[in-house]
Amino acid sequence: MNKRFENKVVVITGGSDGIGLATAKLFAIEGAHVYITGRRQELLDEAVKEIGHGAVGVRGDAANAADVARLYEQIQQDHQKVDVVFANAGVYEVAPLDAIDDRHFDAIFNVNVKGVVFTVQKALPLMAAGSAVVLNGSIAGSKGLPGQSLYNASKAAVRSFARSWTNDLKERGIRVNVVSPGGTETRLIRSYLDAQPEVEKALNQSVPLGRLAQPNEVARAVLFLASSESSFVAGHELFVDGGVAAV
Ligand SMILES: NC(=O)c1ccc[n+]([C@@H]2O[C@H](COP(=O)([O-])OP(=O)(O)OC[C@H]3O[C@@H](n4cnc5c(N)ncnc54)[C@H](OP(=O)(O)O)[C@@H]3O)[C@@H](O)[C@H]2O)c1
């Protein structure tokens, strides 16, 4: 098998479940030293076992700068470098405009926006030319999906970071891109849809390909953006959404 990430050090925030976990598994199979983060130790421990290949779990909140700094201190000690950052941790909350309060605002922007900034910024001293950053956006960043303007705006900010940071990091040879999933069948979403079959039917009908994504399908796009196969792709947003954004 082609191992595109042999001896590469890959950091995935929010890697203990969902898209992050699926991505961690693929990187590990392709030879990477994978570091995942998450807030719950138990979930992190289970994920590390599932990923195998010497994956490491570092408990921490992506919104907490001290936790992010501690993650990179450990990697500095273990490997002295980072080759790939997948800034994946993100939270989703519905909050119609007239119900938005300080708590909603901070809950979403602290993780989805501030967390992404410091996850990438604090990795930079360990990143050399040829390394890559992939940010997890969402089709929500390009849509006015009702009742979730904070989430939509947080993902529009993520998309914008890839544009600006492509310029900010070009001298250093670090590429930045965004993967933007549509509805993706994570464990959480699967259990929600099992209880709401009519919602699942409506969601499927809204997608040109007629279904939600599997986490693995998003993961494969992340590996492409992180690998040298995408060596001339920069500041780009790759939708993995069954055609929702494009059609
Ligand atoms: N699933 C979708 O349909 C979909 C669509 C578009 C975009 N996305 C984006 O994809 C990313 C991953 O979503 P997902 O659906 O895969 O989520 P998920 O299945 O709920 O998994 C989230 C993972 O992130 C961790 N996490 C959550 N908040 C964190 C924080 N503050 N710091 C560190 N880790 C944190 C969770 O563990 P702990 O809770 O233990 O921390 C868990 O490992 C998000 O950015 C989301 O916005 C998802």
PDB file of N, CA, C and O in Angstrom, residues 20-57:
ATOM      1  N   GLY A  20     -12.950  13.548  12.775  1.00  0.00           N
ATOM      2  CA  GLY A  20     -11.563  13.556  13.267  1.00  0.00           C
ATOM      3  C   GLY A  20     -11.032  12.148  13.477  1.00  0.00           C
ATOM      4  O   GLY A  20      -9.906  11.831  13.083  1.00  0.00           O
ATOM      5  N   LEU A  21     -11.852  11.298  14.076  1.00  0.00           N
ATOM      6  CA  LEU A  21     -11.422   9.913  14.336  1.00  0.00           C
ATOM      7  C   LEU A  21     -11.229   9.160  13.014  1.00  0.00           C
ATOM      8  O   LEU A  21     -10.225   8.450  12.837  1.00  0.00           O
ATOM      9  N   ALA A  22     -12.163   9.320  12.086  1.00  0.00           N
ATOM     10  CA  ALA A  22     -12.039   8.641  10.783  1.00  0.00           C
ATOM     11  C   ALA A  22     -10.752   9.080  10.085  1.00  0.00           C
ATOM     12  O   ALA A  22     -10.041   8.277   9.468  1.00  0.00           O
ATOM     13  N   THR A  23     -10.434  10.360  10.210  1.00  0.00           N
ATOM     14  CA  THR A  23      -9.230  10.899   9.559  1.00  0.00           C
ATOM     15  C   THR A  23      -7.973  10.352  10.246  1.00  0.00           C
ATOM     16  O   THR A  23      -7.002   9.975   9.573  1.00  0.00           O
ATOM     17  N   ALA A  24      -8.012  10.303  11.563  1.00  0.00           N
ATOM     18  CA  ALA A  24      -6.863   9.787  12.317  1.00  0.00           C
ATOM     19  C   ALA A  24      -6.547   8.350  11.899  1.00  0.00           C
ATOM     20  O   ALA A  24      -5.382   7.979  11.725  1.00  0.00           O
ATOM     21  N   LYS A  25      -7.593   7.556  11.716  1.00  0.00           N
ATOM     22  CA  LYS A  25      -7.378   6.151  11.330  1.00  0.00           C
ATOM     23  C   LYS A  25      -6.682   6.059   9.981  1.00  0.00           C
ATOM     24  O   LYS A  25      -5.752   5.273   9.798  1.00  0.00           O
ATOM     25  N   LEU A  26      -7.120   6.877   9.026  1.00  0.00           N
ATOM     26  CA  LEU A  26      -6.507   6.815   7.690  1.00  0.00           C
ATOM     27  C   LEU A  26      -5.052   7.287   7.714  1.00  0.00           C
ATOM     28  O   LEU A  26      -4.183   6.691   7.077  1.00  0.00           O
ATOM     29  N   PHE A  27      -4.786   8.370   8.447  1.00  0.00           N
ATOM     30  CA  PHE A  27      -3.397   8.849   8.546  1.00  0.00           C
ATOM     31  C   PHE A  27      -2.513   7.761   9.167  1.00  0.00           C
ATOM     32  O   PHE A  27      -1.381   7.544   8.727  1.00  0.00           O
ATOM     33  N   ALA A  28      -3.033   7.097  10.197  1.00  0.00           N
ATOM     34  CA  ALA A  28      -2.237   6.081  10.899  1.00  0.00           C
ATOM     35  C   ALA A  28      -1.931   4.910   9.963  1.00  0.00           C
ATOM     36  O   ALA A  28      -0.796   4.411   9.914  1.00  0.00           O
ATOM     37  N   ILE A  29      -2.937   4.502   9.190  1.00  0.00           N
ATOM     38  CA  ILE A  29      -2.734   3.388   8.241  1.00  0.00           C
ATOM     39  C   ILE A  29      -1.657   3.760   7.226  1.00  0.00           C
ATOM     40  O   ILE A  29      -0.893   2.918   6.769  1.00  0.00           O
ATOM     41  N   GLU A  30      -1.587   5.059   6.906  1.00  0.00           N
ATOM     42  CA  GLU A  30      -0.607   5.500   5.909  1.00  0.00           C
ATOM     43  C   GLU A  30       0.727   5.907   6.538  1.00  0.00           C
ATOM     44  O   GLU A  30       1.518   6.634   5.938  1.00  0.00           O
ATOM     45  N   GLY A  31       0.963   5.470   7.772  1.00  0.00           N
ATOM     46  CA  GLY A  31       2.317   5.582   8.340  1.00  0.00           C
ATOM     47  C   GLY A  31       2.576   6.759   9.258  1.00  0.00           C
ATOM     48  O   GLY A  31       3.705   6.926   9.735  1.00  0.00           O
ATOM     49  N   ALA A  32       1.551   7.588   9.529  1.00  0.00           N
ATOM     50  CA  ALA A  32       1.795   8.800  10.330  1.00  0.00           C
ATOM     51  C   ALA A  32       1.874   8.506  11.828  1.00  0.00           C
ATOM     52  O   ALA A  32       1.284   7.551  12.319  1.00  0.00           O
ATOM     53  N   HIS A  33       2.631   9.370  12.532  1.00  0.00           N
ATOM     54  CA  HIS A  33       2.550   9.438  13.994  1.00  0.00           C
ATOM     55  C   HIS A  33       1.394  10.391  14.276  1.00  0.00           C
ATOM     56  O   HIS A  33       1.508  11.602  14.030  1.00  0.00           O
ATOM     57  N   VAL A  34       0.290   9.852  14.774  1.00  0.00           N
ATOM     58  CA  VAL A  34      -0.923  10.661  14.922  1.00  0.00           C
ATOM     59  C   VAL A  34      -1.113  11.106  16.368  1.00  0.00           C
ATOM     60  O   VAL A  34      -1.045  10.298  17.291  1.00  0.00           O
ATOM     61  N   TYR A  35      -1.358  12.397  16.528  1.00  0.00           N
ATOM     62  CA  TYR A  35      -1.729  12.965  17.837  1.00  0.00           C
ATOM     63  C   TYR A  35      -3.152  13.469  17.736  1.00  0.00           C
ATOM     64  O   TYR A  35      -3.460  14.280  16.859  1.00  0.00           O
ATOM     65  N   ILE A  36      -4.016  12.966  18.627  1.00  0.00           N
ATOM     66  CA  ILE A  36      -5.400  13.453  18.631  1.00  0.00           C
ATOM     67  C   ILE A  36      -5.681  14.150  19.955  1.00  0.00           C
ATOM     68  O   ILE A  36      -5.068  13.849  20.979  1.00  0.00           O
ATOM     69  N   THR A  37      -6.632  15.092  19.897  1.00  0.00           N
ATOM     70  CA  THR A  37      -7.063  15.744  21.135  1.00  0.00           C
ATOM     71  C   THR A  37      -8.571  15.589  21.303  1.00  0.00           C
ATOM     72  O   THR A  37      -9.286  15.257  20.358  1.00  0.00           O
ATOM     73  N   GLY A  38      -9.022  15.851  22.496  1.00  0.00           N
ATOM     74  CA  GLY A  38     -10.440  15.827  22.836  1.00  0.00           C
ATOM     75  C   GLY A  38     -10.541  16.141  24.310  1.00  0.00           C
ATOM     76  O   GLY A  38      -9.546  16.060  25.032  1.00  0.00           O
ATOM     77  N   ARG A  39     -11.728  16.496  24.754  1.00  0.00           N
ATOM     78  CA  ARG A  39     -11.859  16.912  26.161  1.00  0.00           C
ATOM     79  C   ARG A  39     -12.103  15.743  27.092  1.00  0.00           C
ATOM     80  O   ARG A  39     -11.739  15.780  28.247  1.00  0.00           O
ATOM     81  N   ARG A  40     -12.748  14.676  26.583  1.00  0.00           N
ATOM     82  CA  ARG A  40     -13.093  13.546  27.459  1.00  0.00           C
ATOM     83  C   ARG A  40     -12.037  12.443  27.366  1.00  0.00           C
ATOM     84  O   ARG A  40     -11.842  11.859  26.301  1.00  0.00           O
ATOM     85  N   GLN A  41     -11.394  12.178  28.518  1.00  0.00           N
ATOM     86  CA  GLN A  41     -10.295  11.208  28.547  1.00  0.00           C
ATOM     87  C   GLN A  41     -10.737   9.824  28.097  1.00  0.00           C
ATOM     88  O   GLN A  41     -10.020   9.145  27.348  1.00  0.00           O
ATOM     89  N   GLU A  42     -11.932   9.406  28.531  1.00  0.00           N
ATOM     90  CA  GLU A  42     -12.375   8.043  28.234  1.00  0.00           C
ATOM     91  C   GLU A  42     -12.532   7.830  26.722  1.00  0.00           C
ATOM     92  O   GLU A  42     -12.075   6.825  26.172  1.00  0.00           O
ATOM     93  N   LEU A  43     -13.153   8.798  26.085  1.00  0.00           N
ATOM     94  CA  LEU A  43     -13.353   8.726  24.634  1.00  0.00           C
ATOM     95  C   LEU A  43     -12.007   8.744  23.903  1.00  0.00           C
ATOM     96  O   LEU A  43     -11.782   8.019  22.928  1.00  0.00           O
ATOM     97  N   LEU A  44     -11.113   9.563  24.448  1.00  0.00           N
ATOM     98  CA  LEU A  44      -9.770   9.673  23.869  1.00  0.00           C
ATOM     99  C   LEU A  44      -9.038   8.326  23.959  1.00  0.00           C
ATOM    100  O   LEU A  44      -8.424   7.869  22.984  1.00  0.00           O
ATOM    101  N   ASP A  45      -9.147   7.682  25.113  1.00  0.00           N
ATOM    102  CA  ASP A  45      -8.480   6.381  25.314  1.00  0.00           C
ATOM    103  C   ASP A  45      -9.033   5.332  24.356  1.00  0.00           C
ATOM    104  O   ASP A  45      -8.281   4.568  23.753  1.00  0.00           O
ATOM    105  N   GLU A  46     -10.373   5.323  24.211  1.00  0.00           N
ATOM    106  CA  GLU A  46     -10.994   4.357  23.280  1.00  0.00           C
ATOM    107  C   GLU A  46     -10.514   4.613  21.859  1.00  0.00           C
ATOM    108  O   GLU A  46     -10.203   3.695  21.103  1.00  0.00           O
ATOM    109  N   ALA A  47     -10.452   5.892  21.488  1.00  0.00           N
ATOM    110  CA  ALA A  47     -10.067   6.247  20.114  1.00  0.00           C
ATOM    111  C   ALA A  47      -8.619   5.846  19.836  1.00  0.00           C
ATOM    112  O   ALA A  47      -8.313   5.310  18.760  1.00  0.00           O
ATOM    113  N   VAL A  48      -7.758   6.074  20.808  1.00  0.00           N
ATOM    114  CA  VAL A  48      -6.340   5.734  20.633  1.00  0.00           C
ATOM    115  C   VAL A  48      -6.199   4.239  20.357  1.00  0.00           C
ATOM    116  O   VAL A  48      -5.438   3.815  19.476  1.00  0.00           O
ATOM    117  N   LYS A  49      -6.977   3.444  21.088  1.00  0.00           N
ATOM    118  CA  LYS A  49      -6.959   1.982  20.872  1.00  0.00           C
ATOM    119  C   LYS A  49      -7.441   1.652  19.465  1.00  0.00           C
ATOM    120  O   LYS A  49      -6.861   0.827  18.765  1.00  0.00           O
ATOM    121  N   GLU A  50      -8.529   2.313  19.062  1.00  0.00           N
ATOM    122  CA  GLU A  50      -9.135   2.044  17.751  1.00  0.00           C
ATOM    123  C   GLU A  50      -8.187   2.436  16.612  1.00  0.00           C
ATOM    124  O   GLU A  50      -8.100   1.754  15.599  1.00  0.00           O
ATOM    125  N   ILE A  51      -7.481   3.537  16.790  1.00  0.00           N
ATOM    126  CA  ILE A  51      -6.571   4.018  15.732  1.00  0.00           C
ATOM    127  C   ILE A  51      -5.330   3.120  15.655  1.00  0.00           C
ATOM    128  O   ILE A  51      -4.858   2.774  14.572  1.00  0.00           O
ATOM    129  N   GLY A  52      -4.808   2.724  16.816  1.00  0.00           N
ATOM    130  CA  GLY A  52      -3.612   1.870  16.854  1.00  0.00           C
ATOM    131  C   GLY A  52      -2.390   2.585  16.284  1.00  0.00           C
ATOM    132  O   GLY A  52      -2.325   3.821  16.305  1.00  0.00           O
ATOM    133  N   HIS A  53      -1.427   1.824  15.787  1.00  0.00           N
ATOM    134  CA  HIS A  53      -0.231   2.367  15.128  1.00  0.00           C
ATOM    135  C   HIS A  53       0.481   3.414  15.993  1.00  0.00           C
ATOM    136  O   HIS A  53       1.046   4.384  15.455  1.00  0.00           O
ATOM    137  N   GLY A  54       0.420   3.259  17.324  1.00  0.00           N
ATOM    138  CA  GLY A  54       1.146   4.182  18.205  1.00  0.00           C
ATOM    139  C   GLY A  54       0.546   5.572  18.308  1.00  0.00           C
ATOM    140  O   GLY A  54       1.228   6.516  18.726  1.00  0.00           O
ATOM    141  N   ALA A  55      -0.716   5.704  17.972  1.00  0.00           N
ATOM    142  CA  ALA A  55      -1.369   7.020  18.093  1.00  0.00           C
ATOM    143  C   ALA A  55      -1.328   7.485  19.548  1.00  0.00           C
ATOM    144  O   ALA A  55      -1.323   6.676  20.474  1.00  0.00           O
ATOM    145  N   VAL A  56      -1.296   8.801  19.709  1.00  0.00           N
ATOM    146  CA  VAL A  56      -1.216   9.386  21.056  1.00  0.00           C
ATOM    147  C   VAL A  56      -2.421  10.302  21.261  1.00  0.00           C
ATOM    148  O   VAL A  56      -2.765  11.103  20.380  1.00  0.00           O
ATOM    149  N   GLY A  57      -3.036  10.207  22.425  1.00  0.00           N
ATOM    150  CA  GLY A  57      -4.139  11.111  22.776  1.00  0.00           C
ATOM    151  C   GLY A  57      -3.655  12.117  23.799  1.00  0.00           C
ATOM    152  O   GLY A  57      -3.026  11.750  24.787  1.00  0.00           O
TER     153      GLY A  57
END
